[in-house]
């Protein structure tokens, strides 16, 4: 089944404890992206990648890191999480390098205490 | 001011109604215009995308883009209770995506 998977789906952690949210797609898509969704603020792009080894900042990259070492994976790293990073996170991928046909994962709900 | 402004809603309509969802934008460099549907506790699902001014139809859905006015719309004909969801407009420029805040639609039987 063609899909974008995210792990974990739910995570509660404490301030300052490094964490990684994994994202994997099995569709051989060129483009991948991370978003956060907050009430009243909508869906905001964190980082995106149009190809392996190429990543670019979205609108809210502060406090996040990403890497794209292989086509299928695009992990999101929070080196020192803070409570303002409590959010619902979505990973997405697109077969088109421009990213205009994005297929979203199920989301990861992160709580930072 | 946000680059993409979406009519906030919420919107409540009777089954069978025609629904109009609207967004305006300020960045002339946007290349693609998309509409997503998001059900509660799920990831957004792409409905349609277009890149030029004009209309694009897919079943009961029609996406309209007016680049001169920087305005996009999604029309839903013969709305069904299963269309009840939050609808997000999105625009993309060289991979960088900007979403509207969403309009929540309820279609009552």
XYZ file of C-alpha atoms in Angstrom:
222
model
C 0.000 0.000 0.000
C 1.314 3.426 -0.989
C 1.746 5.471 2.145
C 3.654 7.947 4.259
C 4.394 6.600 7.711
C 5.381 8.581 10.773
C 6.716 7.327 14.070
C 5.902 7.747 16.816
C 2.266 8.772 16.416
C 2.118 10.174 19.947
C 4.946 11.391 22.135
C 5.147 13.113 25.486
C 8.597 14.317 26.449
C 10.343 16.871 28.646
C 12.120 20.088 27.807
C 15.619 19.596 26.468
C 15.467 15.875 25.719
C 16.504 15.324 22.110
C 14.024 13.473 19.962
C 13.559 12.316 16.394
C 10.317 11.836 14.527
C 10.774 9.529 11.574
C 9.034 9.851 8.224
C 9.180 7.273 5.490
C 7.439 6.963 2.108
C 7.282 3.914 -0.143
C 6.281 5.703 -3.349
C 9.727 6.752 -4.605
C 8.679 10.378 -4.261
C 11.144 13.160 -5.000
C 9.774 15.744 -2.598
C 9.250 15.527 1.150
C 8.217 18.099 3.718
C 7.456 18.628 7.395
C 4.632 20.760 8.791
C 3.266 21.675 12.159
C -0.399 22.404 12.749
C -1.544 24.567 15.640
C -5.020 25.896 16.470
C -5.457 29.370 15.083
C -2.152 29.230 13.193
C -2.991 26.649 10.543
C -0.501 24.385 8.826
C 2.995 25.831 8.646
C 5.927 24.392 6.747
C 9.065 23.629 8.752
C 11.462 22.204 6.160
C 11.208 20.670 2.736
C 13.399 18.623 0.436
C 13.135 18.544 -3.338
C 15.759 15.843 -3.716
C 18.207 13.671 -1.800
C 20.787 15.758 0.072
C 18.839 18.965 -0.661
C 16.850 20.617 2.110
C 15.381 24.099 2.465
C 13.766 26.099 5.227
C 10.063 26.648 5.358
C 8.361 29.336 7.392
C 9.135 28.000 10.880
C 12.501 26.153 10.865
C 13.839 27.440 14.198
C 14.478 24.659 16.692
C 14.290 21.888 14.089
C 16.758 19.954 11.976
C 16.223 17.605 9.064
C 18.304 15.439 6.783
C 17.605 13.642 3.512
C 20.289 11.028 3.105
C 18.066 8.639 1.181
C 15.002 9.171 -0.937
C 12.479 7.402 1.244
C 13.314 8.915 4.653
C 13.095 12.440 6.010
C 13.505 12.513 9.799
C 12.666 15.578 11.897
C 15.040 16.222 14.767
C 14.374 18.392 17.791
C 17.759 18.847 19.474
C 16.397 20.590 22.570
C 12.609 20.572 22.559
C 10.707 23.355 24.295
C 7.025 23.628 25.280
C 6.321 25.918 22.308
C 7.084 22.963 20.048
C 4.059 21.126 21.389
C 2.057 20.588 18.223
C 0.645 18.178 15.662
C 3.304 17.355 13.085
C 2.706 16.112 9.568
C 5.131 14.703 7.052
C 4.228 14.820 3.368
C 5.686 13.623 0.096
C 5.119 14.307 -3.590
C 6.176 12.502 -6.758
C 6.718 15.943 -8.248
C 9.863 17.808 -7.224
C 7.872 21.043 -7.049
C 5.767 19.549 -4.290
C 2.385 20.410 -5.726
C 0.717 17.036 -5.233
C 1.523 16.257 -1.620
C 0.433 13.095 0.105
C 0.304 13.468 3.894
C 1.140 11.085 6.684
C -1.181 10.420 9.641
C 0.469 12.935 11.968
C 2.498 12.872 15.180
C 1.116 14.550 18.244
C 3.994 15.870 20.340
C 3.714 17.265 23.833
C 6.743 18.890 25.447
C 6.413 19.414 29.181
C -0.323 40.403 6.871
C -0.453 36.754 5.861
C 0.488 35.747 2.322
C -2.627 33.568 2.116
C -5.946 34.554 3.651
C -8.812 32.095 3.762
C -12.457 32.857 4.528
C -12.607 31.650 8.132
C -16.045 30.104 8.364
C -17.337 27.971 9.886
C -19.842 27.163 7.205
C -23.025 25.164 7.719
C -25.179 24.211 4.743
C -28.026 21.791 4.018
C -27.356 18.662 2.017
C -27.465 19.353 -1.715
C -26.319 22.969 -1.437
C -23.568 24.514 -3.516
C -20.618 25.500 -1.360
C -18.074 28.188 -2.172
C -14.743 28.288 -0.336
C -12.375 31.176 -0.977
C -8.799 32.317 -0.513
C -6.861 35.410 -1.471
C -3.109 35.732 -1.714
C -0.522 38.457 -2.034
C 2.523 36.691 -3.544
C 2.481 36.838 -7.337
C 5.234 34.222 -7.485
C 2.994 31.364 -6.364
C 3.051 28.728 -9.099
C 0.526 26.124 -8.022
C -2.770 26.395 -6.195
C -4.160 23.483 -4.244
C -7.148 22.482 -2.186
C -6.940 19.928 0.604
C -9.629 18.346 2.718
C -8.888 17.398 6.306
C -11.111 15.226 8.436
C -10.810 15.431 12.192
C -7.619 13.785 13.530
C -6.410 12.917 10.015
C -3.780 14.257 7.660
C -4.826 16.606 4.831
C -5.905 14.924 1.608
C -5.324 16.567 -1.769
C -8.518 17.340 -3.687
C -7.204 19.287 -6.656
C -4.376 21.431 -7.871
C -4.069 23.860 -10.727
C -1.457 26.252 -12.036
C -3.237 28.599 -14.398
C -6.144 30.988 -14.241
C -9.460 29.390 -15.078
C -11.546 26.486 -13.888
C -10.685 22.852 -13.260
C -13.404 20.353 -12.593
C -13.289 16.966 -10.895
C -16.641 15.392 -10.230
C -18.595 17.602 -7.839
C -15.575 19.837 -7.210
C -14.496 22.839 -9.268
C -11.350 24.821 -8.539
C -11.179 28.347 -9.861
C -8.107 30.565 -10.037
C -8.025 34.252 -10.920
C -4.391 35.319 -10.959
C -5.184 38.904 -11.872
C -7.235 39.292 -8.693
C -5.082 36.871 -6.653
C -8.146 34.904 -5.712
C -8.924 31.194 -5.700
C -12.127 29.328 -4.995
C -13.358 25.802 -4.532
C -16.961 25.014 -5.399
C -18.674 21.878 -4.180
C -21.879 20.934 -5.959
C -24.593 18.761 -4.455
C -22.842 18.777 -1.085
C -23.087 15.628 1.029
C -22.740 15.037 4.779
C -19.503 13.201 3.976
C -18.104 16.516 2.712
C -18.130 17.800 6.299
C -14.478 18.576 6.993
C -11.973 21.396 7.118
C -10.865 22.657 3.714
C -7.413 24.147 3.295
C -6.184 26.190 0.385
C -2.457 26.016 -0.295
C -0.036 27.688 -2.643
C 3.446 26.700 -3.621
C 6.469 28.443 -5.041
C 9.563 26.364 -5.880
C 8.704 23.801 -3.227
C 7.838 26.248 -0.462
C 4.216 25.777 0.615
C 1.905 28.260 2.271
C -1.466 27.158 3.609
C -4.584 29.076 4.516
C -5.936 28.609 8.018
C -8.811 26.448 6.811
C -12.602 26.665 6.590
C -14.662 24.141 8.515
C -17.701 22.966 6.580
C -20.677 21.113 8.013
C -23.243 19.647 5.629
C -26.465 18.827 7.434
C -28.671 15.959 6.213
